[in-house]
Amino acid sequence: MSYNDDNNMDYDPFDNMDFRTINVNTQRLDLLEQRRKVLNGTDPKLQVEIAKIKEQLNERNLILNAQMDAEYKWISTRCKQESEQLETDETSELSNVITKLSDELDSLKQSLEDYVHKMDLFDRKTLQVFESVCQELNVDDKMDGDYTQDNPLSLLEKRSVMPGRLISDAAIKEDLIHLNQSFVTTEVDTPEVPKLMRPRHKVVMDKARLIYDGKTFYRGQKLFVQTMNYTKFPAIVFALADEYVHIRSRTPGDTREVFATIDDLRAGRVRIGRKVVTSP
């Protein structure tokens, strides 16, 4: 083919085109059409693939939903069990606390009842002692021809001389020396026996306090006590009443105790003090 042939207006380039070129164009057109269908979503193969993918997604969603339901049920069951366990533990702990407090309260009540019973027995014994003393005073007054209507306790306070004893002071002193030599304690420094004294101490007593020669003592207060039977020893005010005081030793293992009336304190048969009591 020459240059003149190319410039000829009657020249047709497709006259020399072979069938391969035609097939390429046809394939190109088919691809374009297929592309258009794919973009529009009307391609049959694409629709089949999309349907498969949707089916797989649905199956996967069903599996996930089943797993979530199972996990939710497990969590709900576990939470319920934990809540019931916590409630049971709290109930058990509360019951134990209530039981412990009830036992402590019962023990405290029993201790108070025992203490009240003991004090009641102490009051009864003291009243019996007072009654016996009053009867003795009444008998003595009647024998002397004195029929005064004064209070027997006041008559007891007016007496300054102790009734006579069957054993002499020297014999008692000798017996105490032997006893102190047999039972040696750290509190007993001397076997001396306190002398019988005339009433000279000022004593005021009630259920709240004891005033002895201007010094005030309360229940539970520590002091030193000395009697006609015991030399001085450290003690504590265990109980107070209107007419008597109960004093106990505060030395471990020492069971000595003293029940002293106002008359005993005023007459000097029982002497107390905040420091070591010394005989005059």
XYZ file of N, CA and C in Angstrom:
840
model
N 0.862 -1.190 0.000
C 0.000 0.000 0.000
C 0.887 1.225 0.000
N 0.576 2.179 -0.872
C 1.379 3.382 -1.049
C 0.735 4.553 -0.362
N 1.508 5.672 -0.451
C 1.019 6.905 0.168
C -0.219 7.406 -0.536
N -0.275 7.213 -1.769
C -1.441 7.681 -2.509
C -2.674 6.900 -2.122
N -2.450 5.681 -1.824
C -3.612 4.881 -1.418
C -4.164 5.350 -0.100
N -3.289 5.810 0.784
C -3.777 6.275 2.091
C -4.533 7.574 1.957
N -4.146 8.402 1.026
C -4.804 9.695 0.898
C -6.041 9.622 0.016
N -6.309 8.508 -0.500
C -7.492 8.376 -1.342
C -8.724 8.366 -0.478
N -9.698 9.201 -0.811
C -10.905 9.328 -0.024
C -11.745 8.082 -0.084
N -11.589 7.330 -1.082
C -12.405 6.118 -1.200
C -11.786 4.931 -0.470
N -10.731 5.217 0.214
C -10.053 4.102 0.902
C -10.800 3.762 2.189
N -11.105 2.492 2.480
C -11.818 2.007 3.688
C -10.862 1.144 4.501
N -10.493 1.580 5.734
C -9.514 0.811 6.504
C -10.043 -0.536 6.945
N -11.362 -0.673 7.069
C -11.927 -1.947 7.517
C -11.938 -2.991 6.427
N -11.568 -2.531 5.158
C -11.558 -3.527 4.085
C -10.459 -4.544 4.299
N -9.380 -4.103 4.893
C -8.263 -5.023 5.132
C -8.263 -5.626 6.546
N -9.289 -5.291 7.445
C -9.348 -5.797 8.828
C -9.705 -7.272 8.809
N -8.997 -8.029 9.597
C -9.249 -9.466 9.627
C -10.285 -9.805 10.695
N -10.589 -11.041 10.790
C -11.627 -11.475 11.741
C -11.163 -11.386 13.192
N -9.886 -11.405 13.471
C -9.409 -11.308 14.851
C -9.752 -9.957 15.461
N -9.620 -8.954 14.656
C -9.964 -7.621 15.159
C -11.435 -7.542 15.473
N -12.233 -8.162 14.650
C -13.682 -8.145 14.887
C -14.004 -8.879 16.187
N -13.334 -9.980 16.431
C -13.585 -10.735 17.662
C -13.185 -9.939 18.900
N -12.084 -9.208 18.820
C -11.647 -8.377 19.951
C -12.680 -7.313 20.259
N -13.188 -6.720 19.236
C -14.198 -5.683 19.457
C -15.458 -6.272 20.078
N -15.789 -7.448 19.590
C -16.988 -8.100 20.150
C -16.784 -8.422 21.627
N -15.608 -8.925 21.952
C -15.313 -9.228 23.355
C -15.307 -7.957 24.207
N -14.806 -6.914 23.618
C -14.772 -5.638 24.344
C -16.182 -5.161 24.649
N -17.042 -5.299 23.656
C -18.429 -4.891 23.861
C -19.105 -5.767 24.912
N -18.773 -7.078 24.850
C -19.356 -7.973 25.854
C -18.882 -7.613 27.258
N -17.606 -7.286 27.364
C -17.079 -6.891 28.679
C -17.722 -5.601 29.183
N -17.895 -4.677 28.286
C -18.547 -3.431 28.680
C -19.972 -3.685 29.155
N -20.655 -4.572 28.422
C -22.026 -4.896 28.815
C -22.052 -5.599 30.173
N -21.070 -6.502 30.361
C -20.988 -7.217 31.643
C -20.653 -6.257 32.782
N -19.787 -5.305 32.496
C -19.440 -4.284 33.494
C -20.665 -3.472 33.874
N -21.447 -3.135 32.855
C -22.658 -2.351 33.124
C -23.621 -3.137 34.003
N -23.755 -4.444 33.701
C -24.656 -5.271 34.493
C -24.144 -5.430 35.922
N -22.818 -5.558 36.061
C -22.244 -5.672 37.405
C -22.496 -4.412 38.211
N -22.283 -3.274 37.552
C -22.514 -2.004 38.243
C -23.978 -1.824 38.589
N -24.848 -2.278 37.741
C -26.282 -2.156 38.001
C -26.804 -3.238 38.923
N -25.994 -4.282 39.145
C -26.434 -5.377 39.990
C -27.355 -6.343 39.300
N -27.328 -6.360 37.972
C -28.219 -7.263 37.225
C -27.488 -8.450 36.638
N -26.197 -8.585 36.980
C -25.437 -9.713 36.452
C -25.866 -10.988 37.174
N -26.222 -12.040 36.439
C -26.711 -13.262 37.086
C -25.674 -13.894 38.012
N -24.437 -13.973 37.570
C -23.402 -14.574 38.406
C -23.204 -13.778 39.693
N -23.202 -12.446 39.528
C -23.047 -11.591 40.706
C -24.199 -11.783 41.680
N -25.395 -11.888 41.143
C -26.552 -12.100 42.004
C -26.453 -13.427 42.749
N -25.951 -14.462 42.054
C -25.781 -15.757 42.720
C -24.764 -15.653 43.854
N -23.630 -14.973 43.571
C -22.606 -14.817 44.609
C -23.121 -13.997 45.788
N -23.865 -12.940 45.443
C -24.431 -12.110 46.520
C -25.399 -12.919 47.371
N -26.192 -13.759 46.739
C -27.132 -14.607 47.478
C -26.388 -15.565 48.396
N -25.277 -16.144 47.895
C -24.483 -17.042 48.731
C -23.912 -16.304 49.942
N -23.381 -15.099 49.667
C -22.798 -14.314 50.773
C -23.860 -13.967 51.814
N -25.067 -13.571 51.347
C -26.147 -13.254 52.280
C -26.532 -14.479 53.104
N -26.577 -15.636 52.461
C -26.916 -16.853 53.184
C -25.867 -17.175 54.249
N -24.585 -17.004 53.873
C -23.519 -17.242 54.848
C -23.608 -16.259 56.024
N -23.901 -14.994 55.691
C -24.048 -13.992 56.758
C -25.212 -14.332 57.679
N -26.320 -14.774 57.091
C -27.472 -15.150 57.916
C -27.128 -16.316 58.843
N -26.436 -17.316 58.281
C -26.036 -18.448 59.115
C -25.095 -18.009 60.236
N -24.158 -17.134 59.887
C -23.217 -16.653 60.907
C -23.939 -15.838 61.981
N -24.907 -15.020 61.550
C -25.682 -14.244 62.525
C -26.471 -15.159 63.452
N -27.030 -16.220 62.893
C -27.764 -17.169 63.727
C -26.847 -17.818 64.762
N -25.645 -18.192 64.314
C -24.690 -18.808 65.243
C -24.281 -17.822 66.335
N -23.986 -16.570 65.925
C -23.596 -15.550 66.906
C -24.725 -15.262 67.888
N -25.956 -15.191 67.371
C -27.098 -14.950 68.260
C -27.268 -16.090 69.260
N -27.079 -17.324 68.785
C -27.185 -18.468 69.690
C -26.095 -18.425 70.758
N -24.874 -18.073 70.336
C -23.786 -17.966 71.303
C -24.040 -16.852 72.319
N -24.538 -15.713 71.842
C -24.836 -14.600 72.749
C -25.942 -14.970 73.729
N -26.976 -15.681 73.232
C -28.050 -16.111 74.133
C -27.520 -17.067 75.201
N -26.668 -18.015 74.770
C -26.105 -18.960 75.737
C -25.228 -18.243 76.769
N -24.404 -17.298 76.305
C -23.536 -16.556 77.225
C -24.353 -15.686 78.171
N -25.416 -15.079 77.654
C -26.281 -14.250 78.498
C -26.948 -15.101 79.581
N -27.425 -16.291 79.176
C -28.039 -17.186 80.158
C -27.017 -17.609 81.213
N -25.786 -17.896 80.806
C -24.747 -18.304 81.758
C -24.428 -17.180 82.733
N -24.304 -15.953 82.174
C -24.009 -14.794 83.033
C -25.158 -14.551 84.006
N -26.405 -14.647 83.516
C -27.563 -14.435 84.390
C -27.602 -15.476 85.502
N -27.352 -16.738 85.134
C -27.354 -17.803 86.141
C -26.244 -17.595 87.164
N -25.058 -17.213 86.684
C -23.928 -16.985 87.595
C -24.203 -15.805 88.532
N -24.763 -14.736 87.986
C -25.094 -13.575 88.825
C -26.129 -13.949 89.883
N -27.122 -14.738 89.499
C -28.138 -15.160 90.450
C -27.531 -16.016 91.553
N -26.642 -16.939 91.156
C -25.982 -17.784 92.151
C -25.117 -16.957 93.097
N -24.357 -16.004 92.533
C -23.505 -15.155 93.376
C -24.347 -14.318 94.329
N -25.473 -13.788 93.824
C -26.348 -12.982 94.680
C -26.926 -13.824 95.809
N -27.375 -15.036 95.467
C -27.906 -15.920 96.504
C -26.836 -16.296 97.516
N -25.600 -16.539 97.039
C -24.510 -16.882 97.951
C -24.181 -15.717 98.881
N -24.131 -14.504 98.304
C -23.867 -13.323 99.132
C -24.972 -13.118 100.158
N -26.206 -13.289 99.734
C -27.324 -13.133 100.665
C -27.264 -14.181 101.771
N -26.907 -15.419 101.381
C -26.775 -16.479 102.388
C -25.651 -16.170 103.376
N -24.506 -15.694 102.844
C -23.378 -15.359 103.721
C -23.736 -14.219 104.666
N -24.403 -13.190 104.125
C -24.791 -12.063 104.971
C -25.779 -12.505 106.045
N -26.738 -13.349 105.643
C -27.709 -13.840 106.621
C -27.027 -14.665 107.706
N -26.085 -15.522 107.281
C -25.365 -16.345 108.255
C -24.522 -15.486 109.192
N -23.825 -14.498 108.614
C -22.997 -13.621 109.452
C -23.849 -12.815 110.416
N -24.983 -12.301 109.910
C -25.879 -11.543 110.781
C -26.439 -12.428 111.888
N -26.772 -13.661 111.532
C -27.276 -14.594 112.545
C -26.211 -14.885 113.602
N -24.956 -15.044 113.152
C -23.873 -15.289 114.111
C -23.671 -14.097 115.040
N -23.735 -12.891 114.457
C -23.568 -11.687 115.284
C -24.700 -11.570 116.298
N -25.933 -11.828 115.830
C -27.082 -11.749 116.734
C -26.965 -12.797 117.840
N -26.550 -14.012 117.450
C -26.385 -15.069 118.451
C -25.313 -14.700 119.476
N -24.185 -14.155 118.978
C -23.108 -13.765 119.886
C -23.559 -12.663 120.835
N -24.247 -11.647 120.286
C -24.729 -10.560 121.138
C -25.764 -11.065 122.143
N -26.622 -11.981 121.694
C -27.622 -12.538 122.608
C -26.950 -13.311 123.742
N -25.917 -14.091 123.379
C -25.192 -14.831 124.418
C -24.512 -13.885 125.400
N -23.878 -12.836 124.860
C -23.233 -11.864 125.748
C -24.260 -11.165 126.635
N -25.429 -10.838 126.040
C -26.475 -10.190 126.831
C -26.997 -11.127 127.915
N -27.201 -12.401 127.553
C -27.651 -13.370 128.557
C -26.608 -13.538 129.661
N -25.331 -13.575 129.255
C -24.271 -13.699 130.255
C -24.237 -12.483 131.175
N -24.403 -11.294 130.566
C -24.422 -10.074 131.380
C -25.621 -10.062 132.318
N -26.779 -10.468 131.793
C -27.963 -10.525 132.648
C -27.758 -11.502 133.804
N -27.174 -12.671 133.488
C -26.928 -13.660 134.532
C -25.951 -13.134 135.577
N -24.910 -12.426 135.096
C -23.944 -11.850 136.038
C -24.611 -10.816 136.942
N -25.467 -9.974 136.333
C -26.170 -8.970 137.135
C -27.124 -9.631 138.129
N -27.817 -10.673 137.653
C -28.720 -11.373 138.567
C -27.952 -12.021 139.715
N -26.807 -12.626 139.388
C -25.992 -13.228 140.447
C -25.494 -12.173 141.426
N -25.082 -11.019 140.868
C -24.591 -9.947 141.739
C -25.714 -9.418 142.634
N -26.894 -9.219 142.018
C -28.037 -8.735 142.809
C -28.419 -9.758 143.876
N -28.397 -11.033 143.478
C -28.719 -12.085 144.458
C -27.695 -12.104 145.595
N -26.426 -11.949 145.230
C -25.382 -11.937 146.249
C -25.549 -10.745 147.183
N -25.832 -9.564 146.598
C -26.030 -8.383 147.434
C -27.275 -8.531 148.294
N -28.310 -9.198 147.732
C -29.514 -9.427 148.516
C -29.213 -10.322 149.720
N -28.430 -11.378 149.480
C -28.028 -12.239 150.594
C -27.198 -11.462 151.612
N -26.311 -10.604 151.084
C -25.486 -9.788 151.979
C -26.368 -8.866 152.824
N -27.369 -8.236 152.178
C -28.280 -7.357 152.917
C -29.060 -8.140 153.969
N -29.490 -9.350 153.585
C -30.242 -10.153 154.549
C -29.381 -10.531 155.750
N -28.144 -10.949 155.476
C -27.251 -11.307 156.581
C -26.992 -10.095 157.473
N -26.795 -8.935 156.835
C -26.540 -7.723 157.619
C -27.747 -7.357 158.463
N -28.943 -7.470 157.864
C -30.154 -7.172 158.627
C -30.327 -8.151 159.785
N -29.979 -9.409 159.534
C -30.060 -10.382 160.623
C -29.120 -10.007 161.765
N -27.911 -9.547 161.385
C -26.964 -9.115 162.420
C -27.519 -7.925 163.181
N -28.095 -6.940 162.450
C -28.675 -5.771 163.105
C -29.833 -6.171 164.013
N -30.672 -7.100 163.524
C -31.806 -7.523 164.339
C -31.343 -8.212 165.618
N -30.313 -9.052 165.472
C -29.803 -9.728 166.672
C -29.211 -8.720 167.657
N -28.494 -7.713 167.120
C -27.933 -6.679 167.999
C -29.038 -5.880 168.660
N -30.070 -5.542 167.869
C -31.184 -4.772 168.432
C -31.911 -5.566 169.514
N -32.116 -6.857 169.260
C -32.760 -7.684 170.275
C -31.931 -7.742 171.553
N -30.604 -7.848 171.369
C -29.732 -7.884 172.542
C -29.807 -6.584 173.321
N -29.843 -5.456 172.575
C -29.941 -4.157 173.241
C -31.268 -4.015 173.970
N -32.351 -4.471 173.336
C -33.658 -4.370 173.984
C -33.707 -5.207 175.258
N -33.105 -6.405 175.175
C -33.083 -7.256 176.370
C -32.271 -6.603 177.479
N -31.111 -6.019 177.112
C -30.277 -5.356 178.122
C -31.001 -4.172 178.729
N -31.691 -3.389 177.888
C -32.402 -2.209 178.395
C -33.544 -2.615 179.318
N -34.245 -3.686 178.930
C -35.346 -4.118 179.787
C -34.834 -4.633 181.133
N -33.704 -5.320 181.087
C -33.129 -5.814 182.341
C -32.664 -4.666 183.212
N -32.208 -3.567 182.571
C -31.772 -2.391 183.335
C -32.933 -1.518 183.738
N -34.163 -1.822 183.262
C -35.321 -1.006 183.587
C -35.482 0.190 182.691
N -34.769 0.222 181.565
C -34.858 1.370 180.657
C -35.759 0.979 179.498
N -36.894 1.615 179.337
C -37.845 1.303 178.280
C -37.911 2.420 177.254
N -36.811 3.021 176.952
C -36.793 4.124 175.988
C -37.208 3.619 174.618
N -37.821 4.462 173.818
C -38.279 4.130 172.465
C -37.317 4.623 171.393
N -36.069 4.881 171.763
C -35.099 5.362 170.771
C -34.769 4.263 169.775
N -34.178 4.688 168.665
C -33.741 3.742 167.629
C -32.647 2.836 168.189
N -32.760 1.514 168.057
C -31.708 0.620 168.591
C -30.350 0.885 167.976
N -30.328 1.312 166.720
C -29.035 1.593 166.099
C -28.369 2.794 166.747
N -29.186 3.806 167.075
C -28.599 4.966 167.747
C -28.102 4.585 169.135
N -28.837 3.656 169.797
C -28.357 3.179 171.090
C -27.038 2.452 170.945
N -26.924 1.700 169.817
C -25.668 0.991 169.589
C -24.522 1.963 169.368
N -24.816 3.091 168.686
C -23.770 4.073 168.438
C -23.362 4.782 169.726
N -24.322 4.921 170.668
C -24.012 5.630 171.904
C -23.101 4.814 172.816
N -23.088 3.511 172.603
C -22.241 2.687 173.452
C -20.790 2.864 173.066
N -19.967 3.141 174.020
C -18.554 3.367 173.747
C -17.684 2.207 174.191
N -18.245 1.297 174.978
C -17.448 0.205 175.511
C -17.913 -1.086 174.861
N -16.983 -1.851 174.334
C -17.309 -3.134 173.722
C -17.719 -4.132 174.806
N -18.597 -5.073 174.466
C -18.929 -6.121 175.453
C -17.693 -6.918 175.834
N -17.692 -7.403 177.012
C -16.544 -8.147 177.491
C -16.320 -9.434 176.725
N -15.063 -9.846 176.639
C -14.727 -11.054 175.914
C -14.350 -12.145 176.899
N -14.506 -13.372 176.449
C -14.148 -14.511 177.290
C -12.652 -14.736 177.312
N -11.937 -14.224 176.274
C -10.489 -14.403 176.178
C -9.831 -13.053 176.414
N -8.786 -13.023 177.143
C -8.101 -11.775 177.461
C -7.328 -11.252 176.254
N -6.979 -9.955 176.318
C -6.211 -9.345 175.231
C -4.838 -9.989 175.101
N -4.235 -10.343 176.191
C -2.900 -10.952 176.130
C -2.948 -12.301 175.428
N -4.024 -13.081 175.707
C -4.137 -14.391 175.049
C -4.375 -14.229 173.554
N -5.213 -13.250 173.198
C -5.468 -13.000 171.771
C -4.195 -12.563 171.074
N -3.432 -11.671 171.728
C -2.191 -11.196 171.131
C -1.214 -12.339 170.925
N -1.123 -13.229 171.895
C -0.211 -14.368 171.764
C -0.656 -15.299 170.640
N -1.969 -15.534 170.536
C -2.477 -16.390 169.453
C -2.201 -15.771 168.093
N -2.368 -14.463 167.976
C -2.116 -13.793 166.700
C -0.649 -13.876 166.313
N 0.234 -13.809 167.313
C 1.667 -13.927 167.010
C 1.954 -15.289 166.400
N 1.376 -16.341 166.997
C 1.585 -17.691 166.460
C 0.970 -17.835 165.071
N -0.194 -17.251 164.868
C -0.837 -17.332 163.544
C -0.019 -16.602 162.490
N 0.481 -15.429 162.814
C 1.275 -14.669 161.851
C 2.581 -15.371 161.523
N 3.131 -16.076 162.488
C 4.343 -16.839 162.205
C 4.052 -18.030 161.303
N 2.839 -18.574 161.388
C 2.472 -19.726 160.549
C 2.063 -19.291 159.153
N 1.337 -18.175 159.042
C 0.866 -17.667 157.748
C 1.540 -16.328 157.488
N 2.692 -16.379 156.853
C 3.460 -15.170 156.572
C 3.038 -14.643 155.215
N 2.646 -13.402 155.145
C 2.292 -12.748 153.878
C 3.067 -11.460 153.756
N 3.073 -10.931 152.557
C 3.822 -9.690 152.314
C 3.125 -8.489 152.917
N 1.797 -8.598 153.126
C 1.068 -7.445 153.637
C 1.195 -7.307 155.151
N 1.442 -8.418 155.862
C 1.493 -8.389 157.320
C 2.925 -8.111 157.734
N 3.165 -6.907 158.212
C 4.511 -6.512 158.609
C 4.750 -6.721 160.104
N 3.698 -6.720 160.894
C 3.859 -6.824 162.337
C 2.661 -7.545 162.910
N 2.868 -8.369 163.910
C 1.741 -9.094 164.506
C 0.994 -8.304 165.559
N 1.198 -6.984 165.608
C 0.556 -6.190 166.638
C -0.948 -6.159 166.411
N -1.684 -6.155 167.491
C -3.139 -6.121 167.444
C -3.595 -4.700 167.739
N -4.495 -4.158 166.925
C -4.966 -2.798 167.197
C -5.682 -2.726 168.539
N -5.457 -1.633 169.205
C -6.050 -1.453 170.520
C -7.525 -1.094 170.386
N -8.281 -1.437 171.449
C -9.682 -1.063 171.509
C -9.777 0.439 171.752
N -10.526 1.107 170.887
C -10.538 2.566 170.933
C -11.930 3.075 171.290
N -11.935 4.223 171.883
C -13.181 4.915 172.167
C -13.707 5.559 170.882
N -15.002 5.805 170.809
C -15.533 6.470 169.611
C -14.914 7.844 169.430
N -14.289 8.042 168.289
C -13.683 9.346 168.043
C -13.615 9.681 166.554
N -14.033 8.776 165.675
C -13.949 9.020 164.235
C -15.281 9.562 163.717
N -15.182 10.524 162.808
C -16.380 11.083 162.173
C -16.664 10.277 160.909
N -17.845 9.687 160.833
C -18.202 8.808 159.715
C -19.561 9.219 159.172
N -19.633 9.400 157.861
C -20.898 9.630 157.153
C -20.945 8.625 156.011
N -22.051 7.880 155.907
C -22.102 6.795 154.930
C -23.468 6.770 154.252
N -23.455 6.534 152.957
C -24.676 6.251 152.203
C -24.312 5.309 151.065
N -25.241 5.096 150.139
C -25.003 4.148 149.050
C -24.036 4.674 148.002
N -23.724 5.961 148.057
C -22.858 6.542 147.031
C -21.430 6.771 147.509
N -21.241 7.041 148.799
C -19.899 7.386 149.264
C -19.774 7.098 150.757
N -18.527 7.116 151.196
C -18.196 6.953 152.610
C -17.200 8.050 152.969
N -17.563 8.872 153.965
C -16.681 9.943 154.437
C -16.150 9.519 155.801
N -14.835 9.351 155.874
C -14.182 8.864 157.091
C -13.115 9.875 157.487
N -13.385 10.592 158.597
C -12.466 11.630 159.083
C -12.125 12.632 157.980
N -13.138 13.043 157.227
C -12.937 14.056 156.195
C -12.459 13.529 154.858
N -12.129 12.257 154.771
C -11.670 11.655 153.517
C -12.823 10.873 152.893
N -13.046 11.101 151.607
C -14.172 10.485 150.902
C -13.704 9.256 150.136
N -14.454 8.185 150.278
C -14.177 6.931 149.570
C -15.416 6.539 148.774
N -15.179 6.037 147.563
C -16.265 5.607 146.687
C -16.140 4.114 146.397
N -17.193 3.564 145.856
C -17.182 2.145 145.481
C -16.121 1.905 144.399
N -15.275 0.888 144.621
C -14.206 0.578 143.687
C -12.897 1.274 144.006
N -12.872 2.129 145.027
C -11.652 2.865 145.353
C -10.719 1.996 146.204
N -9.418 2.161 145.964
C -8.418 1.406 146.713
C -8.131 2.099 148.042
N -7.832 1.290 149.055
C -7.523 1.832 150.375
C -6.754 0.772 151.173
N -6.422 1.134 152.416
C -5.835 0.191 153.360
C -6.797 0.054 154.538
N -6.944 -1.152 155.051
C -7.891 -1.404 156.135
C -7.189 -2.191 157.240
N -7.620 -1.936 158.474
C -7.076 -2.622 159.649
C -8.226 -2.876 160.613
N -8.327 -4.092 161.112
C -9.393 -4.460 162.037
C -8.791 -5.096 163.283
N -9.670 -5.514 164.172
C -9.206 -6.181 165.385
C -8.723 -7.597 165.093
N -9.172 -8.159 163.978
C -8.764 -9.519 163.611
C -7.681 -9.539 162.543
N -7.588 -8.481 161.724
C -6.615 -8.426 160.636
C -5.708 -7.222 160.845
N -4.418 -7.421 160.644
C -3.523 -6.277 160.571
C -3.732 -5.590 159.225
N -3.060 -4.481 159.040
C -3.314 -3.661 157.842
C -3.021 -4.467 156.570
N -3.884 -4.290 155.570
C -3.673 -4.933 154.270
C -4.364 -4.091 153.199
N -3.838 -4.103 151.975
C -4.446 -3.321 150.887
C -5.773 -3.937 150.478
N -6.769 -3.077 150.255
C -8.108 -3.570 149.937
C -8.784 -2.611 148.970
N -10.063 -2.904 148.695
C -10.862 -2.095 147.783
C -12.284 -2.048 148.321
N -12.954 -0.902 148.129
C -14.349 -0.768 148.548
C -15.212 -1.547 147.561
N -15.769 -2.671 148.012
C -16.531 -3.535 147.100
C -17.991 -3.106 147.011
N -18.582 -2.681 148.132
C -19.991 -2.286 148.121
C -20.232 -1.293 149.246
N -21.233 -0.421 149.018
C -21.614 0.589 150.000
C -23.119 0.511 150.231
N -23.521 0.723 151.479
C -24.934 0.796 151.822
C -25.118 1.942 152.815
N -26.346 2.084 153.288
C -26.601 3.187 154.210
C -25.963 2.972 155.577
N -25.781 1.717 155.975
C -25.318 1.434 157.332
C -24.066 0.570 157.386
N -23.543 0.141 156.244
C -22.367 -0.724 156.284
C -21.576 -0.561 154.993
N -20.331 -1.018 155.054
C -19.450 -1.019 153.893
C -18.805 -2.405 153.790
N -18.686 -2.876 152.559
C -18.076 -4.188 152.295
C -16.712 -3.939 151.655
N -15.654 -4.396 152.309
C -14.281 -4.171 151.857
C -13.636 -5.526 151.608
N -12.952 -5.645 150.453
C -12.264 -6.884 150.092
C -10.788 -6.618 149.843
N -9.984 -7.631 150.076
C -8.551 -7.527 149.790
C -8.341 -7.479 148.280
N -7.384 -6.654 147.847
C -7.071 -6.570 146.425
C -5.764 -7.286 146.082
N -5.290 -8.107 147.006
C -4.101 -8.921 146.734
C -4.538 -10.245 146.121
N -3.976 -10.649 144.984
C -4.367 -11.922 144.368
C -4.161 -13.092 145.323
N -5.191 -13.921 145.441
C -5.114 -15.078 146.321
C -5.510 -14.799 147.758
N -5.661 -13.517 148.116
C -6.037 -13.156 149.480
C -7.559 -13.064 149.549
N -8.182 -13.869 150.390
C -9.647 -13.920 150.476
C -10.200 -13.116 151.641
N -9.393 -12.308 152.276
C -9.882 -11.539 153.414
C -10.888 -10.482 152.963
N -11.939 -10.319 153.742
C -12.929 -9.289 153.488
C -13.490 -8.808 154.815
N -13.991 -7.571 154.806
C -14.459 -6.934 156.035
C -15.837 -6.350 155.783
N -16.783 -6.631 156.687
C -18.094 -6.001 156.701
C -18.123 -5.066 157.910
N -18.082 -3.788 157.648
C -17.974 -2.816 158.735
C -19.214 -1.939 158.773
N -19.764 -1.744 159.970
C -20.885 -0.832 160.164
C -20.355 0.553 160.521
N -21.273 1.499 160.590
C -20.877 2.853 160.988
C -20.297 2.837 162.400
N -20.897 2.029 163.267
C -20.408 1.956 164.644
C -18.996 1.378 164.697
N -18.713 0.379 163.825
C -17.358 -0.179 163.793
C -16.338 0.881 163.393
N -16.697 1.706 162.417
C -15.773 2.747 161.965
C -15.624 3.848 163.007
N -16.725 4.233 163.620
C -16.648 5.304 164.623
C -15.908 4.849 165.872
N -16.109 3.593 166.250
C -15.461 3.090 167.463
C -14.006 2.719 167.235
N -13.572 2.645 165.988
C -12.186 2.298 165.719
C -11.932 0.814 165.610
N -12.994 0.014 165.655
C -12.782 -1.421 165.483
C -12.337 -1.751 164.058
N -12.714 -0.879 163.126
C -12.244 -0.975 161.741
C -11.710 0.391 161.355
N -10.456 0.428 160.904
C -9.823 1.687 160.528
C -9.416 1.606 159.063
N -9.678 2.678 158.312
C -9.342 2.721 156.888
C -8.555 3.990 156.602
N -7.858 3.975 155.495
C -7.074 5.130 155.093
C -6.558 4.957 153.684
N -6.190 6.074 153.071
C -5.631 6.015 151.726
C -4.166 5.594 151.752
N -3.507 5.806 152.868
C -2.137 5.350 153.045
C -2.150 4.190 154.033
N -0.965 3.684 154.334
C -0.874 2.564 155.265
C -1.424 2.983 156.618
N -2.347 2.193 157.148
C -2.971 2.502 158.423
C -2.004 2.154 159.550
N -1.844 3.080 160.444
C -0.956 2.843 161.599
C -1.777 2.934 162.868
N -1.435 2.111 163.799
C -2.150 2.119 165.079
C -1.721 3.329 165.882
N -2.632 3.974 166.570
C -2.265 5.153 167.375
C -1.503 4.747 168.620
